[in-house]
N, CA, C and O of each residue as an XYZ file, in Angstrom:
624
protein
N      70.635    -71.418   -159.868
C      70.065    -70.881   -161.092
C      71.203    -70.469   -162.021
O      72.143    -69.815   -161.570
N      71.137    -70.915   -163.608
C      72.419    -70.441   -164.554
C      72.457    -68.993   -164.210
O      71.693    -68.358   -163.483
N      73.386    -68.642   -164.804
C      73.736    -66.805   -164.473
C      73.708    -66.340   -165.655
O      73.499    -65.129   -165.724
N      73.950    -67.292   -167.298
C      74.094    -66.767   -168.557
C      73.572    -68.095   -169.524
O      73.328    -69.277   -169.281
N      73.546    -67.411   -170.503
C      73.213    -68.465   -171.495
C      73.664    -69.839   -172.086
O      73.108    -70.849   -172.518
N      75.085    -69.339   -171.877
C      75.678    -71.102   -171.789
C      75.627    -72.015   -170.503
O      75.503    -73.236   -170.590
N      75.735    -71.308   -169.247
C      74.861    -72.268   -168.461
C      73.847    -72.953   -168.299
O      73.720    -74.101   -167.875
N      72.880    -71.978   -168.764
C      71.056    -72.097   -169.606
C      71.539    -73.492   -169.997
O      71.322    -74.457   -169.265
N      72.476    -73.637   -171.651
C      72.411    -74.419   -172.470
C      72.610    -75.584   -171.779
O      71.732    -76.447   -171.744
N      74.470    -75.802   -170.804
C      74.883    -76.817   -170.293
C      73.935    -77.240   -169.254
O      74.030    -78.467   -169.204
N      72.929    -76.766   -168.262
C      71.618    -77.364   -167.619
C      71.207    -77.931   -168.538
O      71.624    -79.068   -168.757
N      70.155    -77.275   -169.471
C      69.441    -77.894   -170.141
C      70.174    -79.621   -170.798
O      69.577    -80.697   -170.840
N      71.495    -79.342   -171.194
C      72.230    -80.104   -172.204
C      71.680    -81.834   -170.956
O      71.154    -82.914   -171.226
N      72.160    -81.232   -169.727
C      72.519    -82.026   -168.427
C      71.215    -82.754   -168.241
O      71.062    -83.962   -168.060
N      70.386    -81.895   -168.310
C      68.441    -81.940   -167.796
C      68.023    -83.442   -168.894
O      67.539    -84.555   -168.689
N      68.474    -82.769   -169.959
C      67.783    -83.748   -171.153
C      68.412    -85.156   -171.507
O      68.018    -86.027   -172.282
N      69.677    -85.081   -170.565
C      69.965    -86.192   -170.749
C      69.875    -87.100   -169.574
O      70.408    -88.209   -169.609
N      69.150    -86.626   -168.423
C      68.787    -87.590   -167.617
C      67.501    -87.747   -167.887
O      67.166    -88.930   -167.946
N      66.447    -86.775   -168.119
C      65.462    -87.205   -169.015
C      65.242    -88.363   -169.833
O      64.378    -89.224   -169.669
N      66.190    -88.289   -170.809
C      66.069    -89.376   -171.511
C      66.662    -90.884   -170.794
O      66.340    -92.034   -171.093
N      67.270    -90.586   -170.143
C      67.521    -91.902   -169.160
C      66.372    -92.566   -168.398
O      65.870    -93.689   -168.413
N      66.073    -91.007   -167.478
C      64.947    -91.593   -166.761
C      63.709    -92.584   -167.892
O      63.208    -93.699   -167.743
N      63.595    -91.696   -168.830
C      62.298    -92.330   -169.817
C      62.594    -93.189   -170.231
O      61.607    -93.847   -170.558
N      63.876    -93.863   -170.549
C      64.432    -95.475   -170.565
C      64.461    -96.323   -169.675
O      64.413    -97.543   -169.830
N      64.525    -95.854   -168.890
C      64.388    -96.725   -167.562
C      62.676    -96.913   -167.697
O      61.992    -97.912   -167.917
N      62.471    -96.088   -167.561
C      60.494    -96.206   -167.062
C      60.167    -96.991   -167.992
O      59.837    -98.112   -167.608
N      60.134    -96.761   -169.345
C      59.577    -97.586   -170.439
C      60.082    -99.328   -169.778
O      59.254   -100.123   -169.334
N      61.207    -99.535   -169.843
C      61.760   -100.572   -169.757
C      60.711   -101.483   -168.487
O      60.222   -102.582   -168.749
N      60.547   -100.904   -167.372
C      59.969   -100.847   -166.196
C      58.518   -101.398   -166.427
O      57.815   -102.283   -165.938
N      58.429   -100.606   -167.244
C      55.900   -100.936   -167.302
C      55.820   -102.080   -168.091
O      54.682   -102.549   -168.098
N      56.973   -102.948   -169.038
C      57.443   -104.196   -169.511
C      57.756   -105.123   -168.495
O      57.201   -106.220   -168.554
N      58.511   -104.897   -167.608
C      59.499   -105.922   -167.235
C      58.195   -105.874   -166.070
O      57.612   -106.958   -166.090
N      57.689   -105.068   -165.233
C      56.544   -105.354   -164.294
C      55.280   -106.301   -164.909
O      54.627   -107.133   -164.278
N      55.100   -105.825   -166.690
C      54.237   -106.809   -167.092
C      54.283   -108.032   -166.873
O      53.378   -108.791   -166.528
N      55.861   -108.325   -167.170
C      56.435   -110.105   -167.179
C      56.428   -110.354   -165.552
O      55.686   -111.184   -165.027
N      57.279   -109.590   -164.882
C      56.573   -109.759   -163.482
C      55.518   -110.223   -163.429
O      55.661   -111.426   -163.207
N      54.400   -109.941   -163.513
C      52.795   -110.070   -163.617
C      52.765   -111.299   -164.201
O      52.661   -112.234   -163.408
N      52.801   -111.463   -164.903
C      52.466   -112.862   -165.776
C      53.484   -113.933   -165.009
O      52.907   -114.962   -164.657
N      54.546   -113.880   -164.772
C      55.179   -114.906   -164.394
C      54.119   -114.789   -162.736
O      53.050   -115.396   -162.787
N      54.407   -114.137   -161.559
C      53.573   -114.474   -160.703
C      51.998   -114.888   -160.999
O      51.577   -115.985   -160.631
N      51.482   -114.305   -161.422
C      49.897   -114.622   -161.699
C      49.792   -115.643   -161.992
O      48.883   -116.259   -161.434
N      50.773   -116.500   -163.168
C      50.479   -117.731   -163.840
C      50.896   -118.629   -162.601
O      50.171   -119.561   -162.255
N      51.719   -118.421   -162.140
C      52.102   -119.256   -160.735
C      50.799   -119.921   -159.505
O      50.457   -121.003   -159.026
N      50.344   -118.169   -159.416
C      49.321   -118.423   -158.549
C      47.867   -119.265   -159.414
O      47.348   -120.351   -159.153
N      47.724   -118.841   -159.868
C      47.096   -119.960   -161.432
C      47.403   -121.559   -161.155
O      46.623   -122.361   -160.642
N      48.285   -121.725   -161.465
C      48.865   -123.083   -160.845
C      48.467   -123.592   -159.861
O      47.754   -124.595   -159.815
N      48.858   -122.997   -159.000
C      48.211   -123.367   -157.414
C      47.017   -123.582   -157.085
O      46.529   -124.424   -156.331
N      46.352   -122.388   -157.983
C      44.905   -122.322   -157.678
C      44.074   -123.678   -158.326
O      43.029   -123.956   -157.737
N      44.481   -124.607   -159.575
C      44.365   -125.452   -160.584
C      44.789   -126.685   -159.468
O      44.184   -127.756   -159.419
N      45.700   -126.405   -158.769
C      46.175   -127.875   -158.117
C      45.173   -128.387   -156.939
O      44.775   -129.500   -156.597
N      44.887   -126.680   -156.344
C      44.349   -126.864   -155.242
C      42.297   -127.301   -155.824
O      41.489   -127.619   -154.952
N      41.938   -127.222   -157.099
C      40.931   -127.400   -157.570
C      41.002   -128.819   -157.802
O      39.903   -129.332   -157.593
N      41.842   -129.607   -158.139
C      42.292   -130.599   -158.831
C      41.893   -131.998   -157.197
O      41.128   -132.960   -157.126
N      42.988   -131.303   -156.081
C      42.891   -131.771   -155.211
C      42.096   -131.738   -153.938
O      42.151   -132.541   -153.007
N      41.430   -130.783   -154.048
C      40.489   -130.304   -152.789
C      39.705   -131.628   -152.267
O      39.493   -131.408   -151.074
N      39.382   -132.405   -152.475
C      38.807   -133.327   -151.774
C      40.010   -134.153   -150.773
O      39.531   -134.660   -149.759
N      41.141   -134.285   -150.924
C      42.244   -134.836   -150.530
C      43.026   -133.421   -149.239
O      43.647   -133.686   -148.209
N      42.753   -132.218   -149.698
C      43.351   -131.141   -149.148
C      42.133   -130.899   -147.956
O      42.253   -130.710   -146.745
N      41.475   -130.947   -148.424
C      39.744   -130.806   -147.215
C      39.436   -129.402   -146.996
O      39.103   -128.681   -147.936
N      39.521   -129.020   -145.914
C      38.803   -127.495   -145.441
C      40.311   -126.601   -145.924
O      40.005   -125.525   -146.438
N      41.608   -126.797   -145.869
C      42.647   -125.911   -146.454
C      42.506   -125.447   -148.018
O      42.774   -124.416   -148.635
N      41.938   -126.750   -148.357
C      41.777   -126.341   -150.820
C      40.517   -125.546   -150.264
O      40.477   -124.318   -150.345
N      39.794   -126.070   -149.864
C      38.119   -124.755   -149.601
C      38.602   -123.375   -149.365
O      38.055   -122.439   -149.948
N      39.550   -123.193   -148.583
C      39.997   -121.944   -148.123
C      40.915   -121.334   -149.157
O      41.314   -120.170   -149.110
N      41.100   -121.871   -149.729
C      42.208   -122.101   -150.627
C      41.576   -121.402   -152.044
O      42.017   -120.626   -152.891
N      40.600   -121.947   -151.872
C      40.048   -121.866   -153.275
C      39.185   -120.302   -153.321
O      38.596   -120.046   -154.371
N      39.137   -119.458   -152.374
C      38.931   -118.555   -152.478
C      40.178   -117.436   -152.118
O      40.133   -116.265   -152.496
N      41.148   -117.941   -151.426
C      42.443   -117.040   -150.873
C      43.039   -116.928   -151.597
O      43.615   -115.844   -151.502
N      43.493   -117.807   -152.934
C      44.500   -117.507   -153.745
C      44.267   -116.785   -155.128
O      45.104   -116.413   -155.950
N      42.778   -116.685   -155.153
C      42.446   -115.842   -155.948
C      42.133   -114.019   -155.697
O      42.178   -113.087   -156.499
N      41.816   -114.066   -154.228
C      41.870   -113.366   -153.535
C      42.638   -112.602   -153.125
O      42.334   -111.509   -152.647
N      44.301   -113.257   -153.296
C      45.614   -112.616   -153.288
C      45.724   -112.324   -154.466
O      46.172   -111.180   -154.533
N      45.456   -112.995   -156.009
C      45.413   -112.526   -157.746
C      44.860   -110.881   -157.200
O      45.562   -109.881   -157.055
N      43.547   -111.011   -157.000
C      42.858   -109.886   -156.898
C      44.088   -108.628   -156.495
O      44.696   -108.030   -157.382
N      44.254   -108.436   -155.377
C      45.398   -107.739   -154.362
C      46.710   -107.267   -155.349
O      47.133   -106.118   -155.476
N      47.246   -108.558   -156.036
C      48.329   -108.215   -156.766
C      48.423   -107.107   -157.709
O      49.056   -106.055   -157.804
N      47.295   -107.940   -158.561
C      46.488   -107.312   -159.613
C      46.311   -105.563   -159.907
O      46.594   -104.728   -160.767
N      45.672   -105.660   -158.621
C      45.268   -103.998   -158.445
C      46.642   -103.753   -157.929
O      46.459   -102.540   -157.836
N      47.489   -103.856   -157.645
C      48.812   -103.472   -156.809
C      49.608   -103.405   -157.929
O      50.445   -102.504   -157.988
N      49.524   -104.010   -158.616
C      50.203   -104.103   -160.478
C      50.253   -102.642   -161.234
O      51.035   -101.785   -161.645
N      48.540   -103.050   -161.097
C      47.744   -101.711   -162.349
C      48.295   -100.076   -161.254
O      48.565    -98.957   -161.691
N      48.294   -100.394   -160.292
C      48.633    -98.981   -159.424
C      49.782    -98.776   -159.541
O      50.228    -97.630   -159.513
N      50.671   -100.032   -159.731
C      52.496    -99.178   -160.066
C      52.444    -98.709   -161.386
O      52.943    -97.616   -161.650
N      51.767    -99.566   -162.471
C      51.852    -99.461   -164.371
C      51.368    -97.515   -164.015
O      52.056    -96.532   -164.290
N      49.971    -97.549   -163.336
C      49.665    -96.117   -163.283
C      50.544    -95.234   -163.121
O      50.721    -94.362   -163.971
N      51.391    -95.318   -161.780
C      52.641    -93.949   -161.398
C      53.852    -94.257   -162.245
O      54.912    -93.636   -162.173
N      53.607    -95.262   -163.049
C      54.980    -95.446   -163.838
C      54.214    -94.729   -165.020
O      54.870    -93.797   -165.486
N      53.092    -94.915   -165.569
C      52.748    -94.133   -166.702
C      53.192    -92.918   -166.579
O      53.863    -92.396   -167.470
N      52.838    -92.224   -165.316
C      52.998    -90.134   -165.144
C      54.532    -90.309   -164.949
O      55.135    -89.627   -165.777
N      54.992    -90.696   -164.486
C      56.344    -90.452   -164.370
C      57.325    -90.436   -166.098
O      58.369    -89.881   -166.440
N      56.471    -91.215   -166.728
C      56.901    -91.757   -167.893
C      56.332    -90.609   -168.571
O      57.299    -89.916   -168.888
N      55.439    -90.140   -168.894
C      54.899    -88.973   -169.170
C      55.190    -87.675   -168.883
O      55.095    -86.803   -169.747
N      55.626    -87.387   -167.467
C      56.419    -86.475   -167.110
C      57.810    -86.470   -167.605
O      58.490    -85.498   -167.277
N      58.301    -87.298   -168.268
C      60.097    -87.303   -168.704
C      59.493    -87.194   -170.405
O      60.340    -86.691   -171.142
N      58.275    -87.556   -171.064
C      57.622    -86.780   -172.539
C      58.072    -85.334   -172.091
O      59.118    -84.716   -172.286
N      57.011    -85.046   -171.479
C      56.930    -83.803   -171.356
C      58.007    -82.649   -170.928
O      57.768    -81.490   -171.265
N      59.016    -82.911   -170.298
C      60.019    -82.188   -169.818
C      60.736    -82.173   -170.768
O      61.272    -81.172   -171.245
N      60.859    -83.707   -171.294
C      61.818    -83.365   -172.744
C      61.384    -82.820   -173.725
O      62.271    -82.270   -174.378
N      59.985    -82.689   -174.290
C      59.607    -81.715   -175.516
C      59.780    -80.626   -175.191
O      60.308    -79.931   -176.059
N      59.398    -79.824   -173.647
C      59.571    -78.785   -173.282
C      60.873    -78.539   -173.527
O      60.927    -77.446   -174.091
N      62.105    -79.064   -173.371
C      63.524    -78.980   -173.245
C      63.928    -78.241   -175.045
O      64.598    -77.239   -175.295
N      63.190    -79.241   -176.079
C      63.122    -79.354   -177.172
C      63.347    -77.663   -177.337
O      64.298    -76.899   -177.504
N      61.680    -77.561   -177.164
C      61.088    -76.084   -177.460
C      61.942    -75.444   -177.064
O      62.115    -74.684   -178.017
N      62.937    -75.053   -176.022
C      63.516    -74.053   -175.826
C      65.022    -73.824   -176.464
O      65.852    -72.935   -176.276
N      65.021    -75.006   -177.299
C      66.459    -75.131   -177.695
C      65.730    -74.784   -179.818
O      66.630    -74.602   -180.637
N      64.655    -74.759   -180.209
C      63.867    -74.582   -181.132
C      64.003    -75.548   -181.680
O      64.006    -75.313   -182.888
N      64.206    -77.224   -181.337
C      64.315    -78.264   -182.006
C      62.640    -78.581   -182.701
O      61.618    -78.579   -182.014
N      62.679    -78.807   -184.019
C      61.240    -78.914   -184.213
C      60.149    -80.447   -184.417
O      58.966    -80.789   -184.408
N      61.614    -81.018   -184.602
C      61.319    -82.825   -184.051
C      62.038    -83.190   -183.563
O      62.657    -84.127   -184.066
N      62.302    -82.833   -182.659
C      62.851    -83.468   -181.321
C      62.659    -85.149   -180.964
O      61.885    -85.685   -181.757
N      63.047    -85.786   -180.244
C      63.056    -87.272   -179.772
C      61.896    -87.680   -179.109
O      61.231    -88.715   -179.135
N      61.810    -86.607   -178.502
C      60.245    -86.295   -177.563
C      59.361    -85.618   -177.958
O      58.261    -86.083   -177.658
N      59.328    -84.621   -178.561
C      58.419    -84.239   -179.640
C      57.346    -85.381   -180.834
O      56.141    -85.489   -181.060
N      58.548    -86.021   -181.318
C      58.206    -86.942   -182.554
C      57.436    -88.212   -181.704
O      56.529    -88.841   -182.247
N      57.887    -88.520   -180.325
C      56.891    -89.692   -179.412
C      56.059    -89.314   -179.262
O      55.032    -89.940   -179.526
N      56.039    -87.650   -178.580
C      54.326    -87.788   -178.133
C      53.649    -87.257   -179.507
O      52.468    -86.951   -179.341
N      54.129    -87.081   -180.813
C      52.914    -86.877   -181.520
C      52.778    -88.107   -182.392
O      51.995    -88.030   -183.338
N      53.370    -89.108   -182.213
C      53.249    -90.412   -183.070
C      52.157    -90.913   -182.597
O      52.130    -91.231   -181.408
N      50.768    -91.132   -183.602
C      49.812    -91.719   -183.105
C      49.735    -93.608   -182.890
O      50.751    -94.054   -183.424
N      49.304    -94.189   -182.594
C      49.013    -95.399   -182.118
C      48.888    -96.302   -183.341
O      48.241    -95.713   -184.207
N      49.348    -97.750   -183.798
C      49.206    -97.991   -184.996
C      47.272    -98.432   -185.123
O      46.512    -98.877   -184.262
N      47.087    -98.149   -186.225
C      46.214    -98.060   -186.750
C      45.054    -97.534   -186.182
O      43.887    -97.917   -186.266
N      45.770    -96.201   -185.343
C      44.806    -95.571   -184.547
C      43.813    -96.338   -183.477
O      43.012    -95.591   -182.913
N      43.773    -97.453   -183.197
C      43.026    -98.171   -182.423
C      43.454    -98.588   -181.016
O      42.608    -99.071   -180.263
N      45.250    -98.363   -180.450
C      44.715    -98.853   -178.971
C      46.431    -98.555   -178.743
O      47.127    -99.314   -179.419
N      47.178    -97.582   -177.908
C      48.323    -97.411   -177.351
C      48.915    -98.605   -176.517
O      48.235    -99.536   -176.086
N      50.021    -98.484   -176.378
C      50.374    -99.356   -175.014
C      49.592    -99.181   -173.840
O      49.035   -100.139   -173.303
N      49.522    -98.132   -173.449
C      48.754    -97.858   -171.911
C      47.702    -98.602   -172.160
O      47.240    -99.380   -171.325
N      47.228    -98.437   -173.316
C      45.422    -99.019   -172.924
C      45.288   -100.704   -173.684
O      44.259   -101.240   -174.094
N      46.672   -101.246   -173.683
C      46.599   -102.550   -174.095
C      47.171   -102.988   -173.077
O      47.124   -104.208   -172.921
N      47.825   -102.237   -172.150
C      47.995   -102.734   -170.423
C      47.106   -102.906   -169.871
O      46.845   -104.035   -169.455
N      46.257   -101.796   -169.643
C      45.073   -101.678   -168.722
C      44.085   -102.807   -168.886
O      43.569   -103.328   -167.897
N      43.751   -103.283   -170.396
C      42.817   -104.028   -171.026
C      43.226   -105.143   -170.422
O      42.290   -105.669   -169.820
N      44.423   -105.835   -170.310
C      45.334   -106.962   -170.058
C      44.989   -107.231   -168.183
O      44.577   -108.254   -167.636
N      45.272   -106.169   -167.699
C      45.059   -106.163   -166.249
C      43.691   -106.369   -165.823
O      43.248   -107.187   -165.016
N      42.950   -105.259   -166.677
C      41.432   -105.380   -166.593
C      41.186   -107.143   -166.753
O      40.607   -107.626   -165.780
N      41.494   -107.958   -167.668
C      41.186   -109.088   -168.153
C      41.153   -110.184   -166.830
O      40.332   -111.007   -166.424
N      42.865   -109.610   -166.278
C      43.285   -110.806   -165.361
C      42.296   -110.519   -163.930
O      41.850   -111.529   -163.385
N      42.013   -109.393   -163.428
C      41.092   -108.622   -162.979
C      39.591   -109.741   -162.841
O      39.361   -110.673   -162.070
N      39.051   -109.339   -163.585
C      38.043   -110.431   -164.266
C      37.798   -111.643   -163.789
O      36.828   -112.176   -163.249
N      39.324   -112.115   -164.225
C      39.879   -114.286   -164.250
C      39.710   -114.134   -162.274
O      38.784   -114.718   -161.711
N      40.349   -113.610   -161.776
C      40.304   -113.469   -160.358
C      39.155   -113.837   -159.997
O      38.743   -114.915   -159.570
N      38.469   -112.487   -160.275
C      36.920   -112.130   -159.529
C      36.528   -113.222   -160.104
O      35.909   -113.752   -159.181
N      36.448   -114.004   -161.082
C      35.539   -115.156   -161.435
C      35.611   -116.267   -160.593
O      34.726   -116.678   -159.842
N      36.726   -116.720   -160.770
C      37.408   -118.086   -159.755
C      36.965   -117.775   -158.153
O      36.472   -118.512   -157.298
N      37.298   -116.583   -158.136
C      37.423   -116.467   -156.446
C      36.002   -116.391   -156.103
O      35.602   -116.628   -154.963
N      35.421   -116.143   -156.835
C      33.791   -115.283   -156.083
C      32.664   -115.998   -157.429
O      31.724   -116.562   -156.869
N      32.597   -116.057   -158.381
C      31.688   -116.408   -159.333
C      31.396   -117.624   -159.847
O      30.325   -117.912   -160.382
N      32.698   -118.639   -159.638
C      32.831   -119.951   -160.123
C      31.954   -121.060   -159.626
O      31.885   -122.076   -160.318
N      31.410   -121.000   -158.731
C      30.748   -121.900   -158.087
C      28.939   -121.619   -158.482
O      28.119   -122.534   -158.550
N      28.545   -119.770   -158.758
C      27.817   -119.760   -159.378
C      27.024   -120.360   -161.349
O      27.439   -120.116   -162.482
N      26.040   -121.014   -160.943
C      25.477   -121.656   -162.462
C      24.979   -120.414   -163.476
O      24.023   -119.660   -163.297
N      25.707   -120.433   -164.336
C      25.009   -119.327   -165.038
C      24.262   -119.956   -166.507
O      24.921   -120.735   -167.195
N      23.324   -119.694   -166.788
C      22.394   -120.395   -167.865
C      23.341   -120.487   -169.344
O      24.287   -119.760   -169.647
N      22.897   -121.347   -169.945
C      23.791   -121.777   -170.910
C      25.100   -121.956   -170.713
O      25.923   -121.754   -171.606
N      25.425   -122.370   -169.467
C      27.052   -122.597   -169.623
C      27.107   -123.952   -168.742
O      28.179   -124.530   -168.563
């Protein structure tokens, strides 16, 4: 624990600047896992397209096939949206420590301050919830292929 006020300061000075590291890193992270995502998914996509393409030639393996590899989408998927999640709080927790940091130093727009009160452009949809929507989507493409595709649905 500091013993005086310039220790106070040099913690804090110390605190806020791994803060802001950490929150560079994380941001960077819920991106680069997106492209993760898309580069695997589209892969398994592929496979799943070849093994549709060829299943009469592949026999009882494309049959099996044709529900397993969507089945693993599924798995990823949710395994995706569950890291984007603890990367959100963590990412949120380095907002928050740093505005707090702000406040005690009486900065009144702070770096972290001015993020978390910047609203969303045109008020209609943050990053988080143009992730979620995105995951939700691929979510969807899964469950369809794997489980719904073979069902006839009227007008289609």
């Amino acid at each position: 624990m500091p013993e005086n006020d310039e220790e106070t300061r040099l913690s804090l000075r110390n605190e806020y600047t791994v803060v802001g590291a950490d929150w560079r890193f994380l941001v960077g992270l819920r991106f680069a896992t997106l492209a993760f995502a898309a580069t695997l998914l589209s892969a398994l996509l592929g496979a799943y397209q070849y093994v549709l393409t060829n299943k009469a030639v592949l026999g009882e393996l494309g049959m099996t096939a044709l529900w397993a590899i969507p089945g693993f989408g599924l798995i990823i998927t949710v395994a995706l949206y569950l890291l984007e999640q603890r990367t959100k709080q963590l990412y949120t927790a380095c907002l928050l420590r740093g505005k707090h940091i702000e406040e005690k130093w009486n900065i009144i727009n702070g770096h972290f301050s001015t993020l978390i009160n910047t609203p969303p452009p045109y008020r209609i949809v943050s990053h988080t919830w143009a992730i979620r929507i995105i995951y939700g989507l691929i979510f969807l493409t899964w469950f369809y292929l794997g489980f719904l595709r073979e069902i006839k649905f009227p007008g289609f």
